[in-house]
PDB file of C-alpha atoms in Angstrom:
ATOM      1  CA  UNK A   1     155.148 -11.670 175.402  1.00 44.00           C
ATOM      2  CA  UNK A   2     158.378 -13.433 176.621  1.00 46.00           C
ATOM      3  CA  UNK A   3     160.789 -15.109 173.810  1.00 48.00           C
ATOM      4  CA  UNK A   4     160.240 -18.060 175.947  1.00 44.00           C
ATOM      5  CA  UNK A   5     156.975 -18.022 175.289  1.00 47.00           C
ATOM      6  CA  UNK A   6     156.593 -17.270 171.680  1.00 47.00           C
ATOM      7  CA  UNK A   7     159.086 -20.170 171.566  1.00 51.00           C
ATOM      8  CA  UNK A   8     156.497 -22.636 172.232  1.00 79.00           C
ATOM      9  CA  UNK A   9     154.321 -20.745 169.666  1.00 90.00           C
ATOM     10  CA  UNK A  10     154.647 -20.119 166.054  1.00 98.00           C
ATOM     11  CA  UNK A  11     152.739 -16.882 164.967  1.00 98.00           C
ATOM     12  CA  UNK A  12     151.897 -15.681 161.579  1.00 98.00           C
ATOM     13  CA  UNK A  13     150.111 -12.534 160.636  1.00 98.00           C
ATOM     14  CA  UNK A  14     148.626 -12.874 156.874  1.00 98.00           C
ATOM     15  CA  UNK A  15     147.084  -9.812 154.856  1.00 98.00           C
ATOM     16  CA  UNK A  16     144.164 -10.156 153.226  1.00 98.00           C
ATOM     17  CA  UNK A  17     144.775  -9.156 149.458  1.00 97.00           C
ATOM     18  CA  UNK A  18     141.248  -9.322 148.533  1.00 91.00           C
ATOM     19  CA  UNK A  19     139.761  -8.050 145.323  1.00 82.00           C
ATOM     20  CA  UNK A  20     136.090  -7.348 144.926  1.00 69.00           C
ATOM     21  CA  UNK A  21     133.830  -8.026 142.360  1.00 51.00           C
ATOM     22  CA  UNK A  22     133.388  -5.781 139.350  1.00 48.00           C
ATOM     23  CA  UNK A  23     130.635  -3.892 141.592  1.00 49.00           C
ATOM     24  CA  UNK A  24     132.796  -0.852 142.012  1.00 45.00           C
ATOM     25  CA  UNK A  25     133.375  -1.254 145.890  1.00 56.00           C
ATOM     26  CA  UNK A  26     136.672  -2.110 145.324  1.00 63.00           C
ATOM     27  CA  UNK A  27     137.550   1.644 144.551  1.00 64.00           C
ATOM     28  CA  UNK A  28     134.956   3.122 147.207  1.00 71.00           C
ATOM     29  CA  UNK A  29     137.763   5.106 149.127  1.00 84.00           C
ATOM     30  CA  UNK A  30     139.772   6.206 145.686  1.00 91.00           C
ATOM     31  CA  UNK A  31     140.129   9.788 146.179  1.00 89.00           C
ATOM     32  CA  UNK A  32     139.489  11.512 142.458  1.00 88.00           C
ATOM     33  CA  UNK A  33     142.822  11.704 140.472  1.00 89.00           C
ATOM     34  CA  UNK A  34     144.346   8.318 142.038  1.00 93.00           C
ATOM     35  CA  UNK A  35     144.365   5.289 140.125  1.00 94.00           C
ATOM     36  CA  UNK A  36     142.581   2.616 142.265  1.00 94.00           C
ATOM     37  CA  UNK A  37     145.208  -0.161 141.424  1.00 94.00           C
ATOM     38  CA  UNK A  38     147.985   2.089 142.836  1.00 95.00           C
ATOM     39  CA  UNK A  39     145.966   2.868 145.851  1.00 96.00           C
ATOM     40  CA  UNK A  40     145.056  -0.686 146.513  1.00 95.00           C
ATOM     41  CA  UNK A  41     148.500  -1.674 145.937  1.00 96.00           C
ATOM     42  CA  UNK A  42     149.415   1.640 148.637  1.00 97.00           C
ATOM     43  CA  UNK A  43     147.160   0.596 151.210  1.00 97.00           C
ATOM     44  CA  UNK A  44     148.185  -3.684 151.096  1.00 98.00           C
ATOM     45  CA  UNK A  45     152.118  -2.579 151.209  1.00 98.00           C
ATOM     46  CA  UNK A  46     151.619  -0.709 154.272  1.00 98.00           C
ATOM     47  CA  UNK A  47     149.118  -3.133 155.924  1.00 98.00           C
ATOM     48  CA  UNK A  48     152.013  -5.558 155.048  1.00 98.00           C
ATOM     49  CA  UNK A  49     154.944  -3.578 156.412  1.00 98.00           C
ATOM     50  CA  UNK A  50     152.884  -3.782 159.801  1.00 98.00           C
ATOM     51  CA  UNK A  51     152.930  -7.567 159.803  1.00 98.00           C
ATOM     52  CA  UNK A  52     156.446  -7.579 158.399  1.00 97.00           C
ATOM     53  CA  UNK A  53     157.675  -5.156 161.012  1.00 96.00           C
ATOM     54  CA  UNK A  54     156.468  -7.145 164.175  1.00 97.00           C
ATOM     55  CA  UNK A  55     158.863  -9.030 166.145  1.00 96.00           C
ATOM     56  CA  UNK A  56     159.032 -12.865 166.437  1.00 96.00           C
ATOM     57  CA  UNK A  57     156.277 -13.201 163.871  1.00 98.00           C
ATOM     58  CA  UNK A  58     155.809 -14.585 160.453  1.00 98.00           C
ATOM     59  CA  UNK A  59     154.096 -12.223 157.851  1.00 98.00           C
ATOM     60  CA  UNK A  60     152.315 -13.681 155.015  1.00 98.00           C
ATOM     61  CA  UNK A  61     150.205 -12.810 152.155  1.00 98.00           C
ATOM     62  CA  UNK A  62     146.562 -14.332 151.443  1.00 98.00           C
ATOM     63  CA  UNK A  63     145.991 -13.765 147.575  1.00 98.00           C
ATOM     64  CA  UNK A  64     141.528 -13.960 146.433  1.00 95.00           C
ATOM     65  CA  UNK A  65     141.974 -14.188 143.877  1.00 95.00           C
ATOM     66  CA  UNK A  66     145.058 -16.379 143.663  1.00 95.00           C
ATOM     67  CA  UNK A  67     146.656 -14.877 140.697  1.00 95.00           C
ATOM     68  CA  UNK A  68     148.148 -11.064 141.675  1.00 96.00           C
ATOM     69  CA  UNK A  69     151.721 -10.905 140.479  1.00 96.00           C
ATOM     70  CA  UNK A  70     151.330  -7.259 141.531  1.00 96.00           C
ATOM     71  CA  UNK A  71     150.559  -7.841 145.217  1.00 97.00           C
ATOM     72  CA  UNK A  72     153.312 -10.562 145.302  1.00 97.00           C
ATOM     73  CA  UNK A  73     155.564  -8.135 144.653  1.00 97.00           C
ATOM     74  CA  UNK A  74     155.282  -5.871 147.713  1.00 96.00           C
ATOM     75  CA  UNK A  75     156.227  -8.828 149.632  1.00 96.00           C
ATOM     76  CA  UNK A  76     159.558  -9.626 151.179  1.00 94.00           C
ATOM     77  CA  UNK A  77     161.786 -12.610 149.978  1.00 95.00           C
ATOM     78  CA  UNK A  78     160.699 -15.419 151.510  1.00 96.00           C
ATOM     79  CA  UNK A  79     157.190 -14.307 152.737  1.00 98.00           C
ATOM     80  CA  UNK A  80     154.649 -17.689 152.593  1.00 98.00           C
ATOM     81  CA  UNK A  81     151.912 -16.418 150.142  1.00 98.00           C
ATOM     82  CA  UNK A  82     148.650 -18.533 150.609  1.00 97.00           C
ATOM     83  CA  UNK A  83     146.175 -18.656 147.546  1.00 97.00           C
ATOM     84  CA  UNK A  84     142.779 -19.192 149.144  1.00 97.00           C
ATOM     85  CA  UNK A  85     139.485 -17.693 148.969  1.00 95.00           C
ATOM     86  CA  UNK A  86     137.934 -18.409 152.122  1.00 96.00           C
ATOM     87  CA  UNK A  87     138.960 -17.423 155.765  1.00 98.00           C
ATOM     88  CA  UNK A  88     138.807 -20.874 156.900  1.00 98.00           C
ATOM     89  CA  UNK A  89     141.068 -21.951 153.985  1.00 98.00           C
ATOM     90  CA  UNK A  90     143.423 -19.208 154.990  1.00 98.00           C
ATOM     91  CA  UNK A  91     143.770 -20.487 158.518  1.00 98.00           C
ATOM     92  CA  UNK A  92     144.412 -23.884 157.292  1.00 98.00           C
ATOM     93  CA  UNK A  93     146.771 -23.175 154.943  1.00 98.00           C
ATOM     94  CA  UNK A  94     148.658 -21.068 157.701  1.00 98.00           C
ATOM     95  CA  UNK A  95     148.740 -24.063 159.850  1.00 98.00           C
ATOM     96  CA  UNK A  96     150.075 -26.446 157.196  1.00 98.00           C
ATOM     97  CA  UNK A  97     152.851 -24.085 156.989  1.00 98.00           C
ATOM     98  CA  UNK A  98     153.610 -24.567 160.965  1.00 98.00           C
ATOM     99  CA  UNK A  99     151.319 -21.998 162.553  1.00 98.00           C
ATOM    100  CA  UNK A 100     149.910 -22.453 165.825  1.00 98.00           C
ATOM    101  CA  UNK A 101     148.180 -19.104 166.098  1.00 98.00           C
ATOM    102  CA  UNK A 102     147.284 -16.636 163.373  1.00 98.00           C
ATOM    103  CA  UNK A 103     145.896 -13.159 162.744  1.00 98.00           C
ATOM    104  CA  UNK A 104     144.084 -12.571 159.503  1.00 98.00           C
ATOM    105  CA  UNK A 105     144.460  -8.868 158.869  1.00 98.00           C
ATOM    106  CA  UNK A 106     142.095  -6.721 156.187  1.00 98.00           C
ATOM    107  CA  UNK A 107     144.637  -4.980 153.625  1.00 97.00           C
ATOM    108  CA  UNK A 108     142.842  -1.310 154.271  1.00 97.00           C
ATOM    109  CA  UNK A 109     144.223  -0.827 157.466  1.00 97.00           C
ATOM    110  CA  UNK A 110     147.809   0.906 156.441  1.00 97.00           C
ATOM    111  CA  UNK A 111     148.035   2.956 159.973  1.00 97.00           C
ATOM    112  CA  UNK A 112     147.253   0.099 162.092  1.00 98.00           C
ATOM    113  CA  UNK A 113     149.604  -0.073 165.310  1.00 97.00           C
ATOM    114  CA  UNK A 114     151.413  -3.244 165.575  1.00 97.00           C
ATOM    115  CA  UNK A 115     150.210  -3.005 169.749  1.00 97.00           C
ATOM    116  CA  UNK A 116     146.484  -3.843 168.612  1.00 98.00           C
ATOM    117  CA  UNK A 117     147.626  -7.151 166.861  1.00 98.00           C
ATOM    118  CA  UNK A 118     150.120  -8.073 169.812  1.00 97.00           C
ATOM    119  CA  UNK A 119     146.862  -7.681 171.822  1.00 98.00           C
ATOM    120  CA  UNK A 120     145.107 -10.063 169.890  1.00 98.00           C
ATOM    121  CA  UNK A 121     147.734 -12.452 170.364  1.00 98.00           C
ATOM    122  CA  UNK A 122     147.744 -12.132 173.907  1.00 97.00           C
ATOM    123  CA  UNK A 123     144.228 -12.797 174.257  1.00 98.00           C
ATOM    124  CA  UNK A 124     144.637 -16.277 172.606  1.00 98.00           C
ATOM    125  CA  UNK A 125     146.166 -17.286 175.711  1.00 96.00           C
ATOM    126  CA  UNK A 126     143.321 -17.696 177.365  1.00 97.00           C
ATOM    127  CA  UNK A 127     140.541 -18.002 174.223  1.00 98.00           C
ATOM    128  CA  UNK A 128     140.878 -19.810 170.999  1.00 98.00           C
ATOM    129  CA  UNK A 129     140.074 -16.508 168.957  1.00 98.00           C
ATOM    130  CA  UNK A 130     140.199 -12.812 169.543  1.00 98.00           C
ATOM    131  CA  UNK A 131     138.829  -9.747 167.042  1.00 98.00           C
ATOM    132  CA  UNK A 132     139.533  -6.302 166.351  1.00 98.00           C
ATOM    133  CA  UNK A 133     136.329  -4.742 165.279  1.00 98.00           C
ATOM    134  CA  UNK A 134     136.174  -2.037 162.567  1.00 98.00           C
ATOM    135  CA  UNK A 135     134.570   1.290 163.060  1.00 96.00           C
ATOM    136  CA  UNK A 136     131.436   0.875 160.958  1.00 94.00           C
ATOM    137  CA  UNK A 137     131.048  -2.532 161.155  1.00 97.00           C
ATOM    138  CA  UNK A 138     132.880  -6.015 160.347  1.00 98.00           C
ATOM    139  CA  UNK A 139     136.273  -6.505 161.676  1.00 98.00           C
ATOM    140  CA  UNK A 140     139.877  -5.455 161.292  1.00 98.00           C
ATOM    141  CA  UNK A 141     141.536  -8.329 162.310  1.00 98.00           C
ATOM    142  CA  UNK A 142     140.847 -11.883 163.453  1.00 98.00           C
ATOM    143  CA  UNK A 143     142.823 -14.258 165.233  1.00 98.00           C
ATOM    144  CA  UNK A 144     142.682 -17.754 165.976  1.00 98.00           C
ATOM    145  CA  UNK A 145     144.531 -20.746 167.311  1.00 98.00           C
ATOM    146  CA  UNK A 146     145.172 -23.299 165.156  1.00 98.00           C
ATOM    147  CA  UNK A 147     143.621 -25.576 163.937  1.00 98.00           C
ATOM    148  CA  UNK A 148     140.267 -23.693 164.302  1.00 98.00           C
ATOM    149  CA  UNK A 149     137.880 -25.415 166.605  1.00 98.00           C
ATOM    150  CA  UNK A 150     135.078 -27.029 165.326  1.00 98.00           C
ATOM    151  CA  UNK A 151     132.096 -24.208 165.627  1.00 98.00           C
ATOM    152  CA  UNK A 152     134.473 -21.150 164.632  1.00 98.00           C
ATOM    153  CA  UNK A 153     135.336 -23.240 161.539  1.00 98.00           C
ATOM    154  CA  UNK A 154     131.748 -23.772 160.755  1.00 98.00           C
ATOM    155  CA  UNK A 155     131.098 -19.901 161.704  1.00 98.00           C
ATOM    156  CA  UNK A 156     133.927 -18.571 159.338  1.00 98.00           C
ATOM    157  CA  UNK A 157     132.116 -20.443 156.418  1.00 96.00           C
ATOM    158  CA  UNK A 158     129.200 -17.697 156.700  1.00 96.00           C
ATOM    159  CA  UNK A 159     131.065 -14.810 158.405  1.00 97.00           C
ATOM    160  CA  UNK A 160     133.919 -12.647 156.584  1.00 97.00           C
ATOM    161  CA  UNK A 161     135.751  -9.612 158.144  1.00 98.00           C
ATOM    162  CA  UNK A 162     133.053  -7.405 155.673  1.00 97.00           C
ATOM    163  CA  UNK A 163     130.461  -9.235 157.471  1.00 98.00           C
ATOM    164  CA  UNK A 164     128.826  -5.923 159.404  1.00 98.00           C
ATOM    165  CA  UNK A 165     127.789  -8.100 162.554  1.00 98.00           C
ATOM    166  CA  UNK A 166     130.581 -10.069 162.147  1.00 98.00           C
ATOM    167  CA  UNK A 167     131.810 -10.123 166.072  1.00 98.00           C
ATOM    168  CA  UNK A 168     128.010 -10.882 167.384  1.00 97.00           C
ATOM    169  CA  UNK A 169     127.834 -13.845 164.973  1.00 97.00           C
ATOM    170  CA  UNK A 170     130.788 -15.346 166.151  1.00 98.00           C
ATOM    171  CA  UNK A 171     130.190 -15.150 169.664  1.00 97.00           C
ATOM    172  CA  UNK A 172     126.695 -16.360 168.818  1.00 97.00           C
ATOM    173  CA  UNK A 173     128.601 -19.494 167.423  1.00 97.00           C
ATOM    174  CA  UNK A 174     130.816 -19.737 170.442  1.00 98.00           C
ATOM    175  CA  UNK A 175     129.629 -22.275 173.104  1.00 97.00           C
ATOM    176  CA  UNK A 176     130.307 -18.867 175.564  1.00 94.00           C
ATOM    177  CA  UNK A 177     130.727 -15.179 173.959  1.00 88.00           C
ATOM    178  CA  UNK A 178     133.745 -15.231 176.320  1.00 94.00           C
ATOM    179  CA  UNK A 179     135.721 -17.303 173.551  1.00 98.00           C
ATOM    180  CA  UNK A 180     135.965 -14.510 171.529  1.00 98.00           C
ATOM    181  CA  UNK A 181     137.469 -11.497 173.324  1.00 98.00           C
ATOM    182  CA  UNK A 182     137.581  -8.089 171.797  1.00 96.00           C
ATOM    183  CA  UNK A 183     140.803  -6.024 171.224  1.00 94.00           C
ATOM    184  CA  UNK A 184     140.716  -2.515 170.739  1.00 96.00           C
ATOM    185  CA  UNK A 185     138.593  -1.217 167.631  1.00 98.00           C
ATOM    186  CA  UNK A 186     140.686   0.335 164.631  1.00 98.00           C
ATOM    187  CA  UNK A 187     139.212   1.874 161.361  1.00 97.00           C
ATOM    188  CA  UNK A 188     139.403   0.586 157.757  1.00 97.00           C
ATOM    189  CA  UNK A 189     139.700   2.880 154.568  1.00 97.00           C
ATOM    190  CA  UNK A 190     136.631   1.765 152.667  1.00 95.00           C
ATOM    191  CA  UNK A 191     135.122   4.933 151.840  1.00 94.00           C
ATOM    192  CA  UNK A 192     136.162   8.450 151.132  1.00 93.00           C
ATOM    193  CA  UNK A 193     134.904   9.549 154.253  1.00 93.00           C
ATOM    194  CA  UNK A 194     137.405   7.129 155.872  1.00 95.00           C
ATOM    195  CA  UNK A 195     140.313   8.902 154.945  1.00 94.00           C
ATOM    196  CA  UNK A 196     139.493  11.331 157.355  1.00 94.00           C
ATOM    197  CA  UNK A 197     140.743   8.720 160.151  1.00 95.00           C
ATOM    198  CA  UNK A 198     144.511   9.026 158.990  1.00 95.00           C
ATOM    199  CA  UNK A 199     146.621  10.911 160.968  1.00 94.00           C
ATOM    200  CA  UNK A 200     149.268  12.619 159.401  1.00 92.00           C
ATOM    201  CA  UNK A 201     151.270  12.946 162.674  1.00 91.00           C
ATOM    202  CA  UNK A 202     150.946   8.584 163.162  1.00 90.00           C
ATOM    203  CA  UNK A 203     154.118   6.743 161.957  1.00 90.00           C
ATOM    204  CA  UNK A 204     153.887   4.310 159.242  1.00 93.00           C
ATOM    205  CA  UNK A 205     151.659   4.312 156.241  1.00 96.00           C
ATOM    206  CA  UNK A 206     154.661   6.008 154.068  1.00 96.00           C
ATOM    207  CA  UNK A 207     153.159   4.336 150.604  1.00 97.00           C
ATOM    208  CA  UNK A 208     149.513   5.491 151.244  1.00 96.00           C
ATOM    209  CA  UNK A 209     150.783   9.019 152.629  1.00 95.00           C
ATOM    210  CA  UNK A 210     152.897   9.872 149.183  1.00 95.00           C
ATOM    211  CA  UNK A 211     149.940   8.767 146.916  1.00 93.00           C
ATOM    212  CA  UNK A 212     147.677  11.197 148.992  1.00 92.00           C
ATOM    213  CA  UNK A 213     150.310  13.916 149.246  1.00 88.00           C
ATOM    214  CA  UNK A 214     148.371  17.287 148.573  1.00 71.00           C
ATOM    215  CA  UNK A 215     144.995  15.909 148.705  1.00 67.00           C
ATOM    216  CA  UNK A 216     142.718  16.791 151.709  1.00 62.00           C
ATOM    217  CA  UNK A 217     141.934  13.729 153.970  1.00 65.00           C
ATOM    218  CA  UNK A 218     138.934  15.240 155.255  1.00 60.00           C
ATOM    219  CA  UNK A 219     136.000  16.351 153.226  1.00 52.00           C
TER     220      UNK A 219
END
C-alpha cells in the first residue's frame, strides 16, 4: 500500500476492550496464580501495541463497558477512545472521527502479526469488508469501509467477534459471499489450552510474556 494511496484513506485500528459478564468466562484463559485483571490488561496492552505500531494507521480503543480507566491508561497520549457497546456503534463512532476504513480487533490476540491487519486493509480495495477468522470459531478482526453498507450494519446487530459462525453469517447477509473475503486466520487466547499457541520465539507480546514467565504455555 503506497503512501499516496493511503493519503486518500483514513485508516483506524480499534482494539475492543470488552469485559464479559460475571459468569467466569472473562478469566477462562488465566493461568493459576495470575491475577485476572493483570492478565486482561497485559493482553489488551500487547494487542493495542500491535495497532499503535502500524505505519499510516491511527490506533484507537473501544470501551465496553464505557468506564475502564485501567484500559485507557495503557494507551499512548492522544489515542481516540470510543465508548460503545456494539460493533455497529464502534464503526459509526470511528467514522465520525474521520475514519474511511477501520479494523475492529479482539483484545486477546497479543501476538497477531501486523501483516495480517495490513492484508485486511488491502482486501478493502475490492470489497466492503474483510475478516480474520479465529481458530476455534469467531473472528480475530473485522475490517470495513465506512460508513457501513446497510446489509453489514444489519448483520452486525446479530453477529459479534465471539459468534462462532460469524464469517458464515456475514457472508450469508451479503449480496454475494465475495463481499467479505477472508485473510489469514489466527488464534485468540480464550482458554488455557490456547496459551499453547504462543511462540516464545515470536517477537512482541512483551507484557503477556512477562506475566507468564516461568509458567508452562502448554499443558
